[in-house]
Amino acid sequence: MLRPLGLGDLLTGVPAIRAVRAAVPDHRLVLATTEPLRPLAELIDAVDEVLPARELEPLDWSGPPPELAVDLHGKGPASHVVVADLAPARLLTFDSPGYPGPTWYADEHEVRRWCRLVAEGLGVEADPDALDLAVPAVPPPVRDAAVVHPGAAHPGRRWPPDRFAAVARHLADAGHDVRITGGPAEVELARSVAAAAGLGEDAVLAGRTTSVELAAVVAAARVVVCGDTGVAHLATAYRRPSVVLFGPVSPALWGPPARAGERGPLHVVLWHGDGTGDPWGTELDPALARITVDEVTAALDRLP
């Protein structure tokens, strides 16, 4: 199974991966994904082995030709050829020139898209809500925290830091233990948010957690607030209450599932867009900019 993309891509592919397992229960399942994602890929119960891979590059596979190879990466020949080159007995891809298969629909939710590929291609049921991830064995640096994650891969999907700081301040004033998370490249961003929120240095977890420790923090979190990024999908995977801020991309394509808690929706999405934004944009997306601090704090206050 090929999916060497980002964290959100990996996690939205979990139901399809589980469906592949259901289709070939006696096979050894190898997931080709990026080396940084290996620790999280190993938390997927359907996966037997993780093969380090790079996007659209040939796989370093020394084993025999697989009985089945599944392209969970893309819709066209550029990724199809990566799995086809393994000379599998069976190949499952979306339809493109030279590769027959199910039809790709651009307006389909990412989770349902890959579930449908497997369901149609292998004749099994695929549950789009089978998104859960095993809790990491490592203890989280903090439990029951309000996780504020201000970063995102591209500026178009980053809500302004001063607004995240205002939300963090609101959570702290309500008695939450607020922690600001992020990757190594987001340390300064996290520090600026913490400082503007009046939080101490201990509140900054950015750059101080491995990917598995970050997953453990989210799994043990009281609540998560973030943009359209991988941490939102971790909150989904661990069924933690979350408020997710969407901008250039419609939540109909990448949003969390509709799950209810005791007091209402478990995952709340805020979005004022029309789906025409650029997810790789270098400037704050106008739709994301229209989300106010008051909207976010009100949504947080309503979470179960």
mmCIF file of C-alpha atoms in Angstrom:
data_model
loop_
_atom_site.group_PDB
_atom_site.id
_atom_site.type_symbol
_atom_site.label_atom_id
_atom_site.label_comp_id
_atom_site.label_asym_id
_atom_site.label_seq_id
_atom_site.Cartn_x
_atom_site.Cartn_y
_atom_site.Cartn_z
ATOM 1 C CA MET A 1 0.000 0.000 0.000
ATOM 2 C CA LEU A 2 1.493 3.319 -1.103
ATOM 3 C CA ARG A 3 0.851 6.563 0.857
ATOM 4 C CA PRO A 4 4.081 8.579 1.360
ATOM 5 C CA LEU A 5 2.473 11.957 2.090
ATOM 6 C CA GLY A 6 1.816 14.073 5.195
ATOM 7 C CA LEU A 7 0.398 13.237 8.615
ATOM 8 C CA GLY A 8 -3.162 14.179 7.682
ATOM 9 C CA ASP A 9 -2.918 12.083 4.525
ATOM 10 C CA LEU A 10 -1.716 9.087 6.507
ATOM 11 C CA LEU A 11 -4.522 9.343 9.051
ATOM 12 C CA THR A 12 -7.298 9.881 6.505
ATOM 13 C CA GLY A 13 -6.096 6.727 4.764
ATOM 14 C CA VAL A 14 -6.467 4.515 7.842
ATOM 15 C CA PRO A 15 -10.026 3.279 7.068
ATOM 16 C CA ALA A 16 -8.950 2.252 3.565
ATOM 17 C CA ILE A 17 -5.905 0.477 4.977
ATOM 18 C CA ARG A 18 -8.160 -1.416 7.371
ATOM 19 C CA ALA A 19 -10.425 -2.346 4.463
ATOM 20 C CA VAL A 20 -7.438 -3.769 2.577
ATOM 21 C CA ARG A 21 -6.691 -5.885 5.636
ATOM 22 C CA ALA A 22 -10.280 -7.139 5.625
ATOM 23 C CA ALA A 23 -9.983 -8.043 1.941
ATOM 24 C CA VAL A 24 -6.758 -10.030 2.386
ATOM 25 C CA PRO A 25 -6.720 -11.064 6.052
ATOM 26 C CA ASP A 26 -3.982 -13.666 5.637
ATOM 27 C CA HIS A 27 -1.531 -11.403 3.811
ATOM 28 C CA ARG A 28 1.378 -9.499 5.263
ATOM 29 C CA LEU A 29 0.520 -5.827 4.764
ATOM 30 C CA VAL A 30 3.349 -3.425 3.990
ATOM 31 C CA LEU A 31 2.670 0.318 4.078
ATOM 32 C CA ALA A 32 5.048 2.501 2.084
ATOM 33 C CA THR A 33 5.150 5.923 3.726
ATOM 34 C CA THR A 34 7.725 8.531 4.693
ATOM 35 C CA GLU A 35 10.355 7.707 7.297
ATOM 36 C CA PRO A 36 9.256 10.544 9.655
ATOM 37 C CA LEU A 37 5.781 9.016 9.759
ATOM 38 C CA ARG A 38 7.008 5.499 10.556
ATOM 39 C CA PRO A 39 6.333 5.767 14.338
ATOM 40 C CA LEU A 40 2.731 6.798 13.703
ATOM 41 C CA ALA A 41 2.201 4.322 10.862
ATOM 42 C CA GLU A 42 3.226 1.587 13.286
ATOM 43 C CA LEU A 43 0.216 2.534 15.431
ATOM 44 C CA ILE A 44 -2.168 1.372 12.674
ATOM 45 C CA ASP A 45 -3.311 -2.091 13.708
ATOM 46 C CA ALA A 46 -3.759 -3.300 10.126
ATOM 47 C CA VAL A 47 -0.116 -2.665 9.162
ATOM 48 C CA ASP A 48 2.513 -5.391 9.559
ATOM 49 C CA GLU A 49 5.520 -3.556 8.148
ATOM 50 C CA VAL A 50 6.422 0.026 7.267
ATOM 51 C CA LEU A 51 8.564 0.596 4.184
ATOM 52 C CA PRO A 52 10.299 3.999 3.998
ATOM 53 C CA ALA A 53 9.296 5.814 0.829
ATOM 54 C CA ARG A 54 9.512 9.195 -0.845
ATOM 55 C CA GLU A 55 6.758 10.783 -2.852
ATOM 56 C CA LEU A 56 6.610 9.569 -6.464
ATOM 57 C CA GLU A 57 10.003 7.839 -6.231
ATOM 58 C CA PRO A 58 10.662 4.123 -6.849
ATOM 59 C CA LEU A 59 10.282 1.926 -3.777
ATOM 60 C CA ASP A 60 13.295 0.257 -2.217
ATOM 61 C CA TRP A 61 11.625 -3.134 -2.077
ATOM 62 C CA SER A 62 13.819 -6.236 -2.095
ATOM 63 C CA GLY A 63 11.099 -8.790 -1.442
ATOM 64 C CA PRO A 64 9.240 -10.865 -4.000
ATOM 65 C CA PRO A 65 6.556 -9.299 -6.178
ATOM 66 C CA PRO A 66 3.504 -8.717 -3.997
ATOM 67 C CA GLU A 67 0.273 -10.549 -4.614
ATOM 68 C CA LEU A 68 -1.546 -7.217 -4.333
ATOM 69 C CA ALA A 69 -0.347 -3.600 -4.638
ATOM 70 C CA VAL A 70 -2.636 -0.658 -3.853
ATOM 71 C CA ASP A 71 -2.006 2.957 -4.814
ATOM 72 C CA LEU A 72 -3.409 5.065 -1.963
ATOM 73 C CA HIS A 73 -1.406 8.059 -3.132
ATOM 74 C CA GLY A 74 -2.942 9.660 -6.185
ATOM 75 C CA LYS A 75 -5.175 9.480 -9.221
ATOM 76 C CA GLY A 76 -2.747 9.198 -12.120
ATOM 77 C CA PRO A 77 0.134 7.319 -13.699
ATOM 78 C CA ALA A 78 2.845 9.187 -11.747
ATOM 79 C CA SER A 79 1.964 7.261 -8.593
ATOM 80 C CA HIS A 80 0.413 4.215 -10.269
ATOM 81 C CA VAL A 81 3.739 3.328 -11.868
ATOM 82 C CA VAL A 82 5.444 3.234 -8.457
ATOM 83 C CA VAL A 83 3.330 0.266 -7.379
ATOM 84 C CA ALA A 84 3.063 -1.230 -10.872
ATOM 85 C CA ASP A 85 6.867 -1.465 -11.021
ATOM 86 C CA LEU A 86 6.709 -4.040 -8.216
ATOM 87 C CA ALA A 87 5.096 -6.438 -10.747
ATOM 88 C CA PRO A 88 2.220 -7.396 -8.448
ATOM 89 C CA ALA A 89 -0.186 -10.187 -9.319
ATOM 90 C CA ARG A 90 -3.020 -7.711 -8.683
ATOM 91 C CA LEU A 91 -2.911 -3.939 -8.933
ATOM 92 C CA LEU A 92 -5.520 -1.557 -7.545
ATOM 93 C CA THR A 93 -5.490 2.071 -8.708
ATOM 94 C CA PHE A 94 -7.932 4.746 -9.723
ATOM 95 C CA ASP A 95 -8.730 4.802 -13.420
ATOM 96 C CA SER A 96 -6.220 6.604 -15.644
ATOM 97 C CA PRO A 97 -4.662 5.896 -19.057
ATOM 98 C CA GLY A 98 -3.281 2.371 -18.978
ATOM 99 C CA TYR A 99 -4.632 1.687 -15.498
ATOM 100 C CA PRO A 100 -8.265 0.552 -15.281
ATOM 101 C CA GLY A 101 -10.009 1.050 -11.970
ATOM 102 C CA PRO A 102 -12.693 2.992 -10.097
ATOM 103 C CA THR A 103 -13.408 6.553 -11.181
ATOM 104 C CA TRP A 104 -11.831 9.459 -9.312
ATOM 105 C CA TYR A 105 -14.241 12.193 -8.171
ATOM 106 C CA ALA A 106 -12.683 15.556 -7.338
ATOM 107 C CA ASP A 107 -15.461 16.567 -4.926
ATOM 108 C CA GLU A 108 -15.272 13.429 -2.758
ATOM 109 C CA HIS A 109 -14.136 13.532 0.867
ATOM 110 C CA GLU A 110 -10.579 12.251 1.216
ATOM 111 C CA VAL A 111 -11.528 9.462 3.618
ATOM 112 C CA ARG A 112 -14.462 8.235 1.541
ATOM 113 C CA ARG A 113 -12.445 8.418 -1.679
ATOM 114 C CA TRP A 114 -9.933 5.817 -0.576
ATOM 115 C CA CYS A 115 -12.560 3.702 1.147
ATOM 116 C CA ARG A 116 -14.475 3.572 -2.135
ATOM 117 C CA LEU A 117 -11.355 2.605 -4.084
ATOM 118 C CA VAL A 118 -10.842 -0.415 -1.840
ATOM 119 C CA ALA A 119 -14.530 -1.283 -1.570
ATOM 120 C CA GLU A 120 -15.074 -1.219 -5.325
ATOM 121 C CA GLY A 121 -11.730 -2.712 -6.217
ATOM 122 C CA LEU A 122 -11.566 -5.522 -3.678
ATOM 123 C CA GLY A 123 -15.247 -6.139 -2.983
ATOM 124 C CA VAL A 124 -15.244 -5.451 0.757
ATOM 125 C CA GLU A 125 -17.031 -3.027 3.028
ATOM 126 C CA ALA A 126 -14.977 -0.011 4.104
ATOM 127 C CA ASP A 127 -16.079 1.993 7.131
ATOM 128 C CA PRO A 128 -15.134 5.688 6.732
ATOM 129 C CA ASP A 129 -15.365 6.146 10.510
ATOM 130 C CA ALA A 130 -12.702 3.505 11.241
ATOM 131 C CA LEU A 131 -10.201 6.300 11.900
ATOM 132 C CA ASP A 132 -9.012 5.340 15.382
ATOM 133 C CA LEU A 133 -5.308 5.017 16.080
ATOM 134 C CA ALA A 134 -3.635 3.034 18.848
ATOM 135 C CA VAL A 135 -2.540 5.139 21.806
ATOM 136 C CA PRO A 136 1.272 5.375 21.863
ATOM 137 C CA ALA A 137 3.105 3.349 24.501
ATOM 138 C CA VAL A 138 5.164 6.394 25.487
ATOM 139 C CA PRO A 139 3.710 8.455 28.342
ATOM 140 C CA PRO A 140 2.547 11.920 27.284
ATOM 141 C CA PRO A 141 4.505 14.890 28.692
ATOM 142 C CA VAL A 142 1.167 16.257 29.947
ATOM 143 C CA ARG A 143 -2.383 14.971 30.383
ATOM 144 C CA ASP A 144 -5.756 16.705 30.194
ATOM 145 C CA ALA A 145 -4.260 19.744 28.483
ATOM 146 C CA ALA A 146 -5.969 22.208 26.215
ATOM 147 C CA VAL A 147 -3.832 21.820 23.100
ATOM 148 C CA VAL A 148 -3.439 24.895 20.924
ATOM 149 C CA HIS A 149 -1.647 24.165 17.651
ATOM 150 C CA PRO A 150 -1.070 27.383 15.650
ATOM 151 C CA GLY A 151 1.048 25.961 12.849
ATOM 152 C CA ALA A 152 0.211 24.578 9.415
ATOM 153 C CA ALA A 153 2.289 23.511 6.447
ATOM 154 C CA HIS A 154 1.476 26.615 4.381
ATOM 155 C CA PRO A 155 0.735 30.249 5.308
ATOM 156 C CA GLY A 156 -2.661 30.129 3.612
ATOM 157 C CA ARG A 157 -3.823 27.720 6.325
ATOM 158 C CA ARG A 158 -2.317 29.535 9.334
ATOM 159 C CA TRP A 159 -4.767 31.546 11.401
ATOM 160 C CA PRO A 160 -3.024 34.693 12.801
ATOM 161 C CA PRO A 161 -0.848 34.043 15.896
ATOM 162 C CA ASP A 162 -2.434 36.895 17.870
ATOM 163 C CA ARG A 163 -5.832 35.241 17.487
ATOM 164 C CA PHE A 164 -4.481 31.881 18.628
ATOM 165 C CA ALA A 165 -2.983 33.734 21.604
ATOM 166 C CA ALA A 166 -6.372 35.227 22.447
ATOM 167 C CA VAL A 167 -7.918 31.749 22.344
ATOM 168 C CA ALA A 168 -5.126 30.343 24.503
ATOM 169 C CA ARG A 169 -5.708 33.166 27.008
ATOM 170 C CA HIS A 170 -9.428 32.394 27.069
ATOM 171 C CA LEU A 171 -8.727 28.729 27.783
ATOM 172 C CA ALA A 172 -6.221 29.585 30.529
ATOM 173 C CA ASP A 173 -8.674 32.014 32.127
ATOM 174 C CA ALA A 174 -11.249 29.201 32.152
ATOM 175 C CA GLY A 175 -8.864 27.072 34.195
ATOM 176 C CA HIS A 176 -7.356 24.892 31.470
ATOM 177 C CA ASP A 177 -3.746 23.748 31.414
ATOM 178 C CA VAL A 178 -2.876 25.231 27.999
ATOM 179 C CA ARG A 179 -0.019 23.831 25.928
ATOM 180 C CA ILE A 180 1.183 25.183 22.589
ATOM 181 C CA THR A 181 2.317 22.437 20.233
ATOM 182 C CA GLY A 182 4.269 22.447 16.985
ATOM 183 C CA GLY A 183 7.158 20.935 15.115
ATOM 184 C CA PRO A 184 10.827 21.972 15.271
ATOM 185 C CA ALA A 185 10.265 24.683 12.656
ATOM 186 C CA GLU A 186 7.356 26.147 14.658
ATOM 187 C CA VAL A 187 9.111 26.812 17.971
ATOM 188 C CA GLU A 188 9.272 30.580 17.555
ATOM 189 C CA LEU A 189 5.646 30.695 16.453
ATOM 190 C CA ALA A 190 4.607 28.702 19.517
ATOM 191 C CA ARG A 191 6.689 30.883 21.819
ATOM 192 C CA SER A 192 5.147 34.039 20.400
ATOM 193 C CA VAL A 193 1.646 32.658 20.924
ATOM 194 C CA ALA A 194 2.453 31.613 24.486
ATOM 195 C CA ALA A 195 4.022 34.968 25.330
ATOM 196 C CA ALA A 196 1.087 36.930 23.904
ATOM 197 C CA ALA A 197 -1.283 34.709 25.899
ATOM 198 C CA GLY A 198 0.623 35.381 29.104
ATOM 199 C CA LEU A 199 1.762 31.770 29.415
ATOM 200 C CA GLY A 200 5.134 30.613 30.701
ATOM 201 C CA GLU A 201 7.830 28.785 28.799
ATOM 202 C CA ASP A 202 6.581 25.466 30.193
ATOM 203 C CA ALA A 203 3.437 25.900 28.114
ATOM 204 C CA VAL A 204 5.450 25.533 24.902
ATOM 205 C CA LEU A 205 5.739 21.928 23.746
ATOM 206 C CA ALA A 206 6.734 22.829 20.186
ATOM 207 C CA GLY A 207 10.109 21.342 19.318
ATOM 208 C CA ARG A 208 10.168 19.341 22.557
ATOM 209 C CA THR A 209 8.088 16.331 21.496
ATOM 210 C CA THR A 210 8.650 13.557 19.016
ATOM 211 C CA SER A 211 5.819 12.727 16.640
ATOM 212 C CA VAL A 212 4.753 9.869 18.899
ATOM 213 C CA GLU A 213 4.882 12.069 22.008
ATOM 214 C CA LEU A 214 2.755 14.660 20.222
ATOM 215 C CA ALA A 215 0.256 11.926 19.391
ATOM 216 C CA ALA A 216 0.292 10.890 23.056
ATOM 217 C CA VAL A 217 -0.379 14.493 24.127
ATOM 218 C CA VAL A 218 -3.360 14.716 21.786
ATOM 219 C CA ALA A 219 -4.646 11.294 22.851
ATOM 220 C CA ALA A 220 -4.653 12.511 26.472
ATOM 221 C CA ALA A 221 -5.866 16.061 25.741
ATOM 222 C CA ARG A 222 -8.930 17.709 27.220
ATOM 223 C CA VAL A 223 -9.522 19.692 24.033
ATOM 224 C CA VAL A 224 -7.709 20.598 20.795
ATOM 225 C CA VAL A 225 -7.922 23.773 18.727
ATOM 226 C CA CYS A 226 -6.008 24.000 15.474
ATOM 227 C CA GLY A 227 -6.156 24.720 11.768
ATOM 228 C CA ASP A 228 -6.611 22.352 8.859
ATOM 229 C CA THR A 229 -3.520 20.291 9.612
ATOM 230 C CA GLY A 230 -2.309 16.913 10.869
ATOM 231 C CA VAL A 231 -3.082 17.591 14.528
ATOM 232 C CA ALA A 232 -6.762 17.938 13.631
ATOM 233 C CA HIS A 233 -6.659 14.395 12.295
ATOM 234 C CA LEU A 234 -4.928 13.193 15.476
ATOM 235 C CA ALA A 235 -7.818 14.670 17.471
ATOM 236 C CA THR A 236 -10.167 12.693 15.247
ATOM 237 C CA ALA A 237 -8.100 9.512 15.589
ATOM 238 C CA TYR A 238 -8.243 9.758 19.388
ATOM 239 C CA ARG A 239 -11.802 11.096 19.593
ATOM 240 C CA ARG A 240 -10.740 14.191 21.495
ATOM 241 C CA PRO A 241 -13.033 17.261 21.455
ATOM 242 C CA SER A 242 -11.728 19.696 18.851
ATOM 243 C CA VAL A 243 -12.375 22.970 17.089
ATOM 244 C CA VAL A 244 -10.827 23.029 13.625
ATOM 245 C CA LEU A 245 -10.391 26.202 11.570
ATOM 246 C CA PHE A 246 -10.734 25.739 7.809
ATOM 247 C CA GLY A 247 -9.869 28.308 5.146
ATOM 248 C CA PRO A 248 -8.891 27.532 1.554
ATOM 249 C CA VAL A 249 -10.105 23.912 1.621
ATOM 250 C CA SER A 250 -13.675 22.856 2.245
ATOM 251 C CA PRO A 251 -14.254 20.656 5.293
ATOM 252 C CA ALA A 252 -16.494 18.620 2.995
ATOM 253 C CA LEU A 253 -13.234 17.330 1.507
ATOM 254 C CA TRP A 254 -10.965 17.076 4.561
ATOM 255 C CA GLY A 255 -13.085 17.773 7.647
ATOM 256 C CA PRO A 256 -13.554 15.506 10.674
ATOM 257 C CA PRO A 257 -16.435 13.038 10.879
ATOM 258 C CA ALA A 258 -19.745 14.012 12.454
ATOM 259 C CA ARG A 259 -19.490 12.523 15.925
ATOM 260 C CA ALA A 260 -21.610 13.528 18.905
ATOM 261 C CA GLY A 261 -20.582 13.860 22.536
ATOM 262 C CA GLU A 262 -22.842 14.204 25.534
ATOM 263 C CA ARG A 263 -23.416 17.919 24.954
ATOM 264 C CA GLY A 264 -23.121 18.176 21.211
ATOM 265 C CA PRO A 265 -20.685 17.614 18.316
ATOM 266 C CA LEU A 266 -17.313 16.202 19.321
ATOM 267 C CA HIS A 267 -15.478 17.914 16.452
ATOM 268 C CA VAL A 268 -16.566 21.430 15.463
ATOM 269 C CA VAL A 269 -15.529 22.951 12.135
ATOM 270 C CA LEU A 270 -15.480 26.698 11.471
ATOM 271 C CA TRP A 271 -15.404 27.758 7.821
ATOM 272 C CA HIS A 272 -16.503 30.787 5.808
ATOM 273 C CA GLY A 273 -15.127 29.806 2.413
ATOM 274 C CA ASP A 274 -16.400 28.710 -0.958
ATOM 275 C CA GLY A 275 -13.751 26.115 -1.722
ATOM 276 C CA THR A 276 -11.836 28.236 -4.214
ATOM 277 C CA GLY A 277 -8.828 29.047 -2.008
ATOM 278 C CA ASP A 278 -5.261 27.823 -2.427
ATOM 279 C CA PRO A 279 -4.192 25.317 0.272
ATOM 280 C CA TRP A 280 -0.563 25.969 -0.657
ATOM 281 C CA GLY A 281 -0.998 29.750 -0.611
ATOM 282 C CA THR A 282 1.721 32.029 0.708
ATOM 283 C CA GLU A 283 -0.752 34.519 2.233
ATOM 284 C CA LEU A 284 -3.470 34.090 4.833
ATOM 285 C CA ASP A 285 -6.565 32.794 3.072
ATOM 286 C CA PRO A 286 -9.421 35.347 3.195
ATOM 287 C CA ALA A 287 -11.910 32.696 4.316
ATOM 288 C CA LEU A 288 -9.684 31.718 7.225
ATOM 289 C CA ALA A 289 -9.204 35.388 8.094
ATOM 290 C CA ARG A 290 -12.971 35.762 8.474
ATOM 291 C CA ILE A 291 -13.030 33.387 11.463
ATOM 292 C CA THR A 292 -13.102 35.483 14.637
ATOM 293 C CA VAL A 293 -11.719 34.809 18.093
ATOM 294 C CA ASP A 294 -15.229 35.016 19.523
ATOM 295 C CA GLU A 295 -16.412 32.265 17.173
ATOM 296 C CA VAL A 296 -13.614 29.972 18.297
ATOM 297 C CA THR A 297 -14.045 30.615 22.016
ATOM 298 C CA ALA A 298 -17.803 30.156 21.744
ATOM 299 C CA ALA A 299 -17.285 26.834 19.946
ATOM 300 C CA LEU A 300 -14.790 25.708 22.599
ATOM 301 C CA ASP A 301 -17.207 26.590 25.390
ATOM 302 C CA ARG A 302 -19.877 24.401 23.781
ATOM 303 C CA LEU A 303 -17.705 21.298 23.421
ATOM 304 C CA PRO A 304 -18.551 18.241 25.521
#
